[in-house]
mmCIF file of C-alpha atoms in Angstrom:
data_model
loop_
_atom_site.group_PDB
_atom_site.id
_atom_site.type_symbol
_atom_site.label_atom_id
_atom_site.label_comp_id
_atom_site.label_asym_id
_atom_site.label_seq_id
_atom_site.Cartn_x
_atom_site.Cartn_y
_atom_site.Cartn_z
ATOM 1 C CA MET A 1 -6.048 -34.893 -28.270
ATOM 2 C CA TYR A 2 -8.453 -32.756 -30.281
ATOM 3 C CA ILE A 3 -10.093 -35.819 -31.840
ATOM 4 C CA GLN A 4 -10.540 -37.351 -28.387
ATOM 5 C CA ILE A 5 -12.186 -34.149 -27.125
ATOM 6 C CA LEU A 6 -14.361 -34.011 -30.234
ATOM 7 C CA ILE A 7 -15.576 -37.566 -29.638
ATOM 8 C CA ASN A 8 -16.220 -36.841 -25.953
ATOM 9 C CA SER A 9 -18.140 -33.685 -26.921
ATOM 10 C CA ILE A 10 -20.386 -35.527 -29.368
ATOM 11 C CA LEU A 11 -21.120 -38.262 -26.838
ATOM 12 C CA LEU A 12 -21.931 -35.623 -24.209
ATOM 13 C CA GLY A 13 -24.055 -33.664 -26.696
ATOM 14 C CA GLY A 14 -26.250 -36.688 -27.362
ATOM 15 C CA ILE A 15 -27.282 -36.989 -23.734
ATOM 16 C CA TYR A 16 -27.698 -33.208 -23.495
ATOM 17 C CA ALA A 17 -30.172 -33.366 -26.386
ATOM 18 C CA CYS A 18 -32.098 -36.115 -24.621
ATOM 19 C CA ILE A 19 -32.188 -34.017 -21.447
ATOM 20 C CA ALA A 20 -33.613 -30.978 -23.229
ATOM 21 C CA VAL A 21 -36.087 -32.375 -25.723
ATOM 22 C CA GLY A 22 -38.905 -32.947 -23.215
ATOM 23 C CA PHE A 23 -38.468 -29.467 -21.786
ATOM 24 C CA SER A 24 -38.667 -27.980 -25.280
ATOM 25 C CA LEU A 25 -41.787 -30.013 -26.074
ATOM 26 C CA VAL A 26 -43.730 -28.828 -23.023
ATOM 27 C CA TRP A 27 -42.645 -25.214 -23.354
ATOM 28 C CA GLY A 28 -43.403 -25.119 -27.067
ATOM 29 C CA VAL A 29 -46.870 -26.685 -26.861
ATOM 30 C CA MET A 30 -48.212 -25.406 -23.533
ATOM 31 C CA ASN A 31 -46.211 -22.176 -23.236
ATOM 32 C CA ILE A 32 -45.215 -22.908 -19.649
ATOM 33 C CA LEU A 33 -41.777 -22.850 -18.041
ATOM 34 C CA ASN A 34 -41.716 -26.297 -16.491
ATOM 35 C CA VAL A 35 -39.327 -26.019 -13.544
ATOM 36 C CA LEU A 36 -40.308 -29.594 -12.639
ATOM 37 C CA HIS A 37 -38.460 -30.911 -15.703
ATOM 38 C CA GLY A 38 -35.157 -31.358 -13.883
ATOM 39 C CA THR A 39 -37.012 -33.056 -11.032
ATOM 40 C CA PHE A 40 -38.504 -35.626 -13.422
ATOM 41 C CA LEU A 41 -34.967 -36.320 -14.635
ATOM 42 C CA MET A 42 -33.749 -36.794 -11.087
ATOM 43 C CA LEU A 43 -36.641 -39.127 -10.216
ATOM 44 C CA GLY A 44 -36.061 -41.172 -13.375
ATOM 45 C CA GLY A 45 -32.449 -41.598 -12.321
ATOM 46 C CA TYR A 46 -33.533 -42.824 -8.890
ATOM 47 C CA VAL A 47 -35.995 -45.324 -10.402
ATOM 48 C CA THR A 48 -33.094 -46.867 -12.332
ATOM 49 C CA TYR A 49 -30.762 -46.671 -9.333
ATOM 50 C CA TRP A 50 -33.122 -48.435 -6.952
ATOM 51 C CA MET A 51 -34.130 -51.066 -9.519
ATOM 52 C CA PHE A 52 -30.433 -51.866 -9.947
ATOM 53 C CA LYS A 53 -29.587 -51.657 -6.248
ATOM 54 C CA LEU A 54 -32.526 -53.666 -4.888
ATOM 55 C CA TYR A 55 -33.300 -56.117 -7.707
ATOM 56 C CA GLY A 56 -30.158 -56.132 -9.879
ATOM 57 C CA VAL A 57 -32.059 -54.931 -12.975
ATOM 58 C CA ASP A 58 -29.714 -53.776 -15.733
ATOM 59 C CA PRO A 59 -29.972 -49.960 -15.945
ATOM 60 C CA PHE A 60 -30.719 -49.974 -19.662
ATOM 61 C CA LEU A 61 -33.545 -52.482 -19.158
ATOM 62 C CA SER A 62 -35.199 -50.239 -16.571
ATOM 63 C CA LEU A 63 -35.664 -47.384 -19.074
ATOM 64 C CA PRO A 64 -39.227 -48.398 -20.105
ATOM 65 C CA LEU A 65 -40.281 -48.650 -16.452
ATOM 66 C CA SER A 66 -38.794 -45.252 -15.642
ATOM 67 C CA ALA A 67 -40.531 -43.670 -18.646
ATOM 68 C CA ALA A 68 -43.887 -45.314 -17.892
ATOM 69 C CA VAL A 69 -43.896 -44.295 -14.220
ATOM 70 C CA MET A 70 -43.052 -40.668 -14.983
ATOM 71 C CA PHE A 71 -45.548 -40.502 -17.869
ATOM 72 C CA VAL A 72 -48.336 -41.445 -15.457
ATOM 73 C CA VAL A 73 -47.048 -38.988 -12.845
ATOM 74 C CA GLY A 74 -46.725 -36.200 -15.410
ATOM 75 C CA TYR A 75 -50.151 -36.898 -16.905
ATOM 76 C CA PHE A 76 -51.906 -36.570 -13.541
ATOM 77 C CA VAL A 77 -49.818 -33.589 -12.409
ATOM 78 C CA GLN A 78 -50.981 -31.755 -15.527
ATOM 79 C CA ARG A 79 -54.627 -32.796 -15.172
ATOM 80 C CA VAL A 80 -54.862 -32.019 -11.458
ATOM 81 C CA LEU A 81 -52.552 -29.002 -11.032
ATOM 82 C CA ILE A 82 -50.984 -27.556 -14.195
ATOM 83 C CA ASN A 83 -54.302 -27.539 -16.042
ATOM 84 C CA LYS A 84 -55.666 -25.027 -13.500
ATOM 85 C CA ILE A 85 -53.238 -22.332 -14.664
ATOM 86 C CA VAL A 86 -52.436 -23.391 -18.242
ATOM 87 C CA ARG A 87 -54.205 -20.320 -19.700
ATOM 88 C CA ALA A 88 -52.786 -17.967 -17.053
ATOM 89 C CA PRO A 89 -49.664 -15.815 -17.644
ATOM 90 C CA MET A 90 -46.402 -17.753 -17.808
ATOM 91 C CA PHE A 91 -45.370 -16.339 -14.435
ATOM 92 C CA MET A 92 -48.096 -18.435 -12.745
ATOM 93 C CA SER A 93 -46.779 -21.676 -14.222
ATOM 94 C CA LEU A 94 -43.313 -20.682 -13.057
ATOM 95 C CA ILE A 95 -44.531 -20.214 -9.485
ATOM 96 C CA LEU A 96 -46.566 -23.439 -9.435
ATOM 97 C CA THR A 97 -43.895 -25.690 -10.909
ATOM 98 C CA PHE A 98 -41.227 -24.075 -8.725
ATOM 99 C CA GLY A 99 -43.302 -24.817 -5.625
ATOM 100 C CA LEU A 100 -43.819 -28.422 -6.711
ATOM 101 C CA GLN A 101 -40.108 -28.748 -7.478
ATOM 102 C CA MET A 102 -39.184 -27.532 -3.995
ATOM 103 C CA LEU A 103 -41.636 -29.975 -2.404
ATOM 104 C CA VAL A 104 -40.449 -33.008 -4.392
ATOM 105 C CA VAL A 105 -36.753 -32.237 -3.864
ATOM 106 C CA ARG A 106 -37.244 -31.885 -0.090
ATOM 107 C CA LEU A 107 -39.108 -35.203 -0.010
ATOM 108 C CA ALA A 108 -36.334 -36.818 -2.081
ATOM 109 C CA ILE A 109 -33.696 -35.546 0.337
ATOM 110 C CA TYR A 110 -35.739 -36.920 3.262
ATOM 111 C CA PHE A 111 -36.182 -40.378 1.730
ATOM 112 C CA PHE A 112 -32.979 -40.760 -0.334
ATOM 113 C CA THR A 113 -30.615 -38.438 1.635
ATOM 114 C CA GLY A 114 -28.458 -35.874 -0.183
ATOM 115 C CA ASP A 115 -25.693 -38.364 -1.064
ATOM 116 C CA PHE A 116 -24.563 -38.650 -4.662
ATOM 117 C CA ARG A 117 -25.255 -42.045 -6.211
ATOM 118 C CA SER A 118 -24.575 -43.682 -9.551
ATOM 119 C CA VAL A 119 -25.312 -47.021 -11.154
ATOM 120 C CA GLN A 120 -22.188 -49.145 -11.665
ATOM 121 C CA PRO A 121 -22.958 -52.250 -13.752
ATOM 122 C CA SER A 122 -20.220 -54.843 -14.315
ATOM 123 C CA TYR A 123 -19.436 -53.424 -17.781
ATOM 124 C CA ALA A 124 -19.085 -49.821 -16.539
ATOM 125 C CA SER A 125 -15.288 -49.825 -17.032
ATOM 126 C CA PHE A 126 -15.285 -51.331 -20.560
ATOM 127 C CA SER A 127 -13.785 -49.087 -23.252
ATOM 128 C CA LEU A 128 -13.304 -49.243 -27.001
ATOM 129 C CA LYS A 129 -9.698 -48.494 -28.012
ATOM 130 C CA PHE A 130 -8.359 -47.757 -31.475
ATOM 131 C CA PHE A 131 -5.617 -45.486 -32.865
ATOM 132 C CA GLY A 132 -4.888 -44.250 -29.357
ATOM 133 C CA LEU A 133 -8.463 -43.097 -28.758
ATOM 134 C CA ILE A 134 -10.442 -44.298 -25.738
ATOM 135 C CA ILE A 135 -14.219 -44.427 -25.997
ATOM 136 C CA PRO A 136 -16.098 -45.628 -22.888
ATOM 137 C CA PHE A 137 -18.687 -48.247 -23.795
ATOM 138 C CA VAL A 138 -21.278 -46.817 -21.416
ATOM 139 C CA ARG A 139 -20.956 -43.319 -22.922
ATOM 140 C CA VAL A 140 -21.479 -44.772 -26.411
ATOM 141 C CA ALA A 141 -24.551 -46.692 -25.251
ATOM 142 C CA ILE A 142 -25.974 -43.569 -23.580
ATOM 143 C CA PHE A 143 -25.352 -41.528 -26.740
ATOM 144 C CA VAL A 144 -26.983 -44.106 -29.041
ATOM 145 C CA LEU A 145 -30.041 -44.518 -26.801
ATOM 146 C CA GLY A 146 -30.349 -40.759 -26.269
ATOM 147 C CA VAL A 147 -30.296 -40.042 -30.003
ATOM 148 C CA ALA A 148 -32.655 -42.974 -30.658
ATOM 149 C CA LEU A 149 -35.111 -41.616 -28.092
ATOM 150 C CA THR A 150 -35.012 -38.201 -29.767
ATOM 151 C CA GLY A 151 -35.615 -39.888 -33.136
ATOM 152 C CA ILE A 152 -38.581 -41.859 -31.768
ATOM 153 C CA LEU A 153 -40.127 -38.674 -30.422
ATOM 154 C CA PHE A 154 -39.543 -36.981 -33.790
ATOM 155 C CA TRP A 155 -41.283 -39.886 -35.561
ATOM 156 C CA PHE A 156 -44.151 -39.837 -33.041
ATOM 157 C CA MET A 157 -44.748 -36.138 -33.608
ATOM 158 C CA ALA A 158 -44.622 -36.456 -37.394
ATOM 159 C CA ARG A 159 -46.370 -39.760 -38.079
ATOM 160 C CA THR A 160 -48.974 -40.453 -35.421
ATOM 161 C CA ARG A 161 -52.447 -38.991 -35.007
ATOM 162 C CA THR A 162 -51.700 -37.849 -31.455
ATOM 163 C CA GLY A 163 -48.404 -36.293 -32.553
ATOM 164 C CA ARG A 164 -50.133 -34.344 -35.318
ATOM 165 C CA ALA A 165 -52.767 -33.171 -32.829
ATOM 166 C CA ILE A 166 -49.984 -31.916 -30.536
ATOM 167 C CA ARG A 167 -48.371 -30.054 -33.430
ATOM 168 C CA ALA A 168 -51.709 -28.554 -34.448
ATOM 169 C CA THR A 169 -52.303 -27.387 -30.878
ATOM 170 C CA ARG A 170 -48.886 -25.777 -30.857
ATOM 171 C CA MET A 171 -49.444 -23.972 -34.154
ATOM 172 C CA ASP A 172 -53.018 -22.738 -33.680
ATOM 173 C CA LEU A 173 -54.889 -23.603 -30.496
ATOM 174 C CA ASP A 174 -58.297 -22.302 -31.601
ATOM 175 C CA SER A 175 -58.208 -23.977 -35.017
ATOM 176 C CA ALA A 176 -57.168 -27.267 -33.461
ATOM 177 C CA GLN A 177 -60.087 -27.041 -31.043
ATOM 178 C CA LEU A 178 -62.503 -26.311 -33.896
ATOM 179 C CA MET A 179 -61.216 -29.413 -35.693
ATOM 180 C CA GLY A 180 -62.215 -31.554 -32.717
ATOM 181 C CA VAL A 181 -58.915 -31.829 -30.861
ATOM 182 C CA ASN A 182 -59.457 -32.397 -27.135
ATOM 183 C CA ILE A 183 -57.074 -29.719 -25.872
ATOM 184 C CA GLY A 184 -57.140 -30.807 -22.231
ATOM 185 C CA LYS A 185 -56.224 -34.379 -23.154
ATOM 186 C CA ILE A 186 -53.511 -33.244 -25.584
ATOM 187 C CA TYR A 187 -51.976 -31.013 -22.921
ATOM 188 C CA ALA A 188 -51.929 -33.900 -20.422
ATOM 189 C CA ILE A 189 -50.361 -36.264 -22.968
ATOM 190 C CA THR A 190 -47.776 -33.632 -23.907
ATOM 191 C CA TYR A 191 -46.823 -33.061 -20.286
ATOM 192 C CA GLY A 192 -46.714 -36.812 -19.674
ATOM 193 C CA LEU A 193 -44.478 -37.286 -22.702
ATOM 194 C CA GLY A 194 -42.176 -34.526 -21.478
ATOM 195 C CA ALA A 195 -41.933 -36.227 -18.076
ATOM 196 C CA ALA A 196 -41.348 -39.664 -19.661
ATOM 197 C CA VAL A 197 -38.558 -38.413 -21.922
ATOM 198 C CA ALA A 198 -37.013 -36.555 -18.991
ATOM 199 C CA ALA A 199 -37.130 -39.678 -16.821
ATOM 200 C CA THR A 200 -35.485 -41.746 -19.559
ATOM 201 C CA ALA A 201 -32.727 -39.153 -19.839
ATOM 202 C CA GLY A 202 -32.342 -39.254 -16.055
ATOM 203 C CA SER A 203 -32.005 -43.044 -16.153
ATOM 204 C CA LEU A 204 -29.280 -42.759 -18.802
ATOM 205 C CA VAL A 205 -27.498 -40.046 -16.835
ATOM 206 C CA SER A 206 -27.502 -42.186 -13.677
ATOM 207 C CA VAL A 207 -25.326 -44.764 -15.449
ATOM 208 C CA GLY A 208 -22.575 -42.392 -16.542
ATOM 209 C CA PHE A 209 -22.825 -39.639 -13.917
ATOM 210 C CA ALA A 210 -23.588 -39.232 -10.209
ATOM 211 C CA ILE A 211 -27.056 -37.985 -9.232
ATOM 212 C CA SER A 212 -28.553 -36.555 -6.053
ATOM 213 C CA PRO A 213 -31.875 -34.881 -5.163
ATOM 214 C CA VAL A 214 -30.355 -31.454 -5.928
ATOM 215 C CA SER A 215 -29.077 -32.511 -9.372
ATOM 216 C CA ASP A 216 -32.349 -31.305 -10.858
ATOM 217 C CA VAL A 217 -31.170 -27.665 -10.891
ATOM 218 C CA GLU A 218 -28.243 -28.506 -13.165
ATOM 219 C CA PHE A 219 -30.463 -30.594 -15.450
ATOM 220 C CA LEU A 220 -32.960 -27.731 -15.690
ATOM 221 C CA SER A 221 -30.305 -25.125 -16.515
ATOM 222 C CA LYS A 222 -28.822 -27.346 -19.233
ATOM 223 C CA SER A 223 -32.288 -27.867 -20.730
ATOM 224 C CA PHE A 224 -32.964 -24.134 -20.748
ATOM 225 C CA ILE A 225 -29.663 -23.306 -22.463
ATOM 226 C CA ILE A 226 -30.092 -26.019 -25.101
ATOM 227 C CA CYS A 227 -33.663 -24.961 -25.916
ATOM 228 C CA ILE A 228 -32.607 -21.359 -26.418
ATOM 229 C CA ILE A 229 -29.617 -22.340 -28.565
ATOM 230 C CA GLY A 230 -31.477 -24.863 -30.729
ATOM 231 C CA GLY A 231 -34.858 -23.172 -30.943
ATOM 232 C CA LEU A 232 -37.950 -23.565 -28.831
ATOM 233 C CA GLY A 233 -40.358 -26.373 -29.691
ATOM 234 C CA ASN A 234 -38.010 -27.876 -32.233
ATOM 235 C CA ILE A 235 -36.909 -31.468 -31.675
ATOM 236 C CA SER A 236 -34.044 -31.339 -34.172
ATOM 237 C CA GLY A 237 -33.118 -28.003 -32.586
ATOM 238 C CA ALA A 238 -32.765 -29.739 -29.217
ATOM 239 C CA LEU A 239 -30.414 -32.274 -30.814
ATOM 240 C CA ALA A 240 -28.354 -29.543 -32.477
ATOM 241 C CA GLY A 241 -28.337 -27.432 -29.310
ATOM 242 C CA GLY A 242 -27.158 -30.393 -27.229
ATOM 243 C CA LEU A 243 -24.278 -31.149 -29.594
ATOM 244 C CA ILE A 244 -23.248 -27.477 -29.748
ATOM 245 C CA LEU A 245 -23.311 -27.156 -25.960
ATOM 246 C CA GLY A 246 -21.271 -30.343 -25.563
ATOM 247 C CA LEU A 247 -18.642 -29.045 -27.995
ATOM 248 C CA ALA A 248 -18.575 -25.584 -26.424
ATOM 249 C CA GLU A 249 -18.185 -26.897 -22.880
ATOM 250 C CA ASN A 250 -15.452 -29.417 -23.636
ATOM 251 C CA PHE A 251 -13.355 -27.124 -25.826
ATOM 252 C CA GLY A 252 -14.033 -24.256 -23.414
ATOM 253 C CA ALA A 253 -12.635 -26.380 -20.593
ATOM 254 C CA LEU A 254 -9.547 -27.121 -22.728
ATOM 255 C CA TYR A 255 -8.706 -23.493 -23.448
ATOM 256 C CA LEU A 256 -10.164 -21.700 -20.405
ATOM 257 C CA GLY A 257 -9.885 -24.374 -17.716
ATOM 258 C CA PRO A 258 -12.438 -26.764 -16.161
ATOM 259 C CA GLY A 259 -13.553 -24.075 -13.705
ATOM 260 C CA LEU A 260 -15.108 -22.077 -16.545
ATOM 261 C CA GLN A 261 -16.707 -25.026 -18.349
ATOM 262 C CA ASN A 262 -20.264 -24.171 -17.264
ATOM 263 C CA ALA A 263 -19.685 -20.450 -17.824
ATOM 264 C CA VAL A 264 -19.047 -21.172 -21.499
ATOM 265 C CA GLY A 265 -22.590 -22.502 -21.832
ATOM 266 C CA TYR A 266 -24.105 -19.341 -20.330
ATOM 267 C CA ALA A 267 -21.905 -17.149 -22.541
ATOM 268 C CA LEU A 268 -23.126 -19.092 -25.565
ATOM 269 C CA LEU A 269 -26.720 -18.606 -24.406
ATOM 270 C CA ILE A 270 -26.257 -14.818 -24.258
ATOM 271 C CA LEU A 271 -24.563 -14.788 -27.664
ATOM 272 C CA VAL A 272 -27.406 -16.720 -29.325
ATOM 273 C CA LEU A 273 -30.028 -14.499 -27.699
ATOM 274 C CA PHE A 274 -28.186 -11.468 -29.046
ATOM 275 C CA ILE A 275 -27.724 -12.786 -32.595
ATOM 276 C CA ARG A 276 -30.806 -14.966 -33.111
ATOM 277 C CA PRO A 277 -33.363 -14.859 -30.261
ATOM 278 C CA SER A 278 -35.522 -17.594 -31.849
ATOM 279 C CA GLY A 279 -32.613 -20.058 -31.676
ATOM 280 C CA LEU A 280 -30.387 -21.455 -34.407
ATOM 281 C CA LEU A 281 -33.132 -23.738 -35.791
ATOM 282 C CA GLY A 282 -36.111 -21.891 -34.355
ATOM 283 C CA ARG A 283 -39.250 -21.805 -36.446
ATOM 284 C CA LYS A 284 -42.997 -21.780 -36.032
ATOM 285 C CA GLY A 285 -44.415 -25.186 -35.115
ATOM 286 C CA PHE A 286 -42.665 -28.522 -34.863
ATOM 287 C CA GLU A 287 -40.778 -30.341 -37.579
#
């Protein structure tokens, strides 16, 4: 039983990491609390849902479309709205993104209704079985793609010119500007990337879990907890934080009951803040 729970926890942790990494990126680079992050996840899930429902597109094939649409949306939201308050105190970004989140969620409820929906492809019930263990195929696919997405973002930040410019902006804004980095453009790209990664995570979530317009609050809270546990602005920290949260929740549910599963995550958040406020892998700058 313990091995089965361990496997389930790791698979859950992979998607948790994917959910949080975009939130960590935006917070670390732009120093804003992006309450819209969970909303981007929710919208990405609906892109995949409607592509499957209306046109029969396989949910995993709709990931690039979901990411591209939300990158464009995120890019223009930053340029038109977020950019106006990016140098203001963090409280202003909290108010602005909260207002936008409320608006988008109300519109989503109006157009999509508040019903929970999930994508159910023909292979949704397939499972891998060996030595008495049951591993759902869809969960494995979500885990592999979630970890791969995190790895691609890690490579992008480390190996590309734009990624290095984002890291430089995070480490020293003034020096980056003196070296010719277009800060406004880098901020817009960063926000767009955060939205694209969030939308991809939302698309993956829609295959294994039910989504609704109000799911964004849960996505946002998970992202916040994982970023604090793993370390702000740290991509590998988001991966570690996601795996730790997945393990804590599943084993917490085993010993304390399913009703306290989410409470375990918040207790872990408080413990990490008390012991190591910068997070378990927190450090200056990105890896």
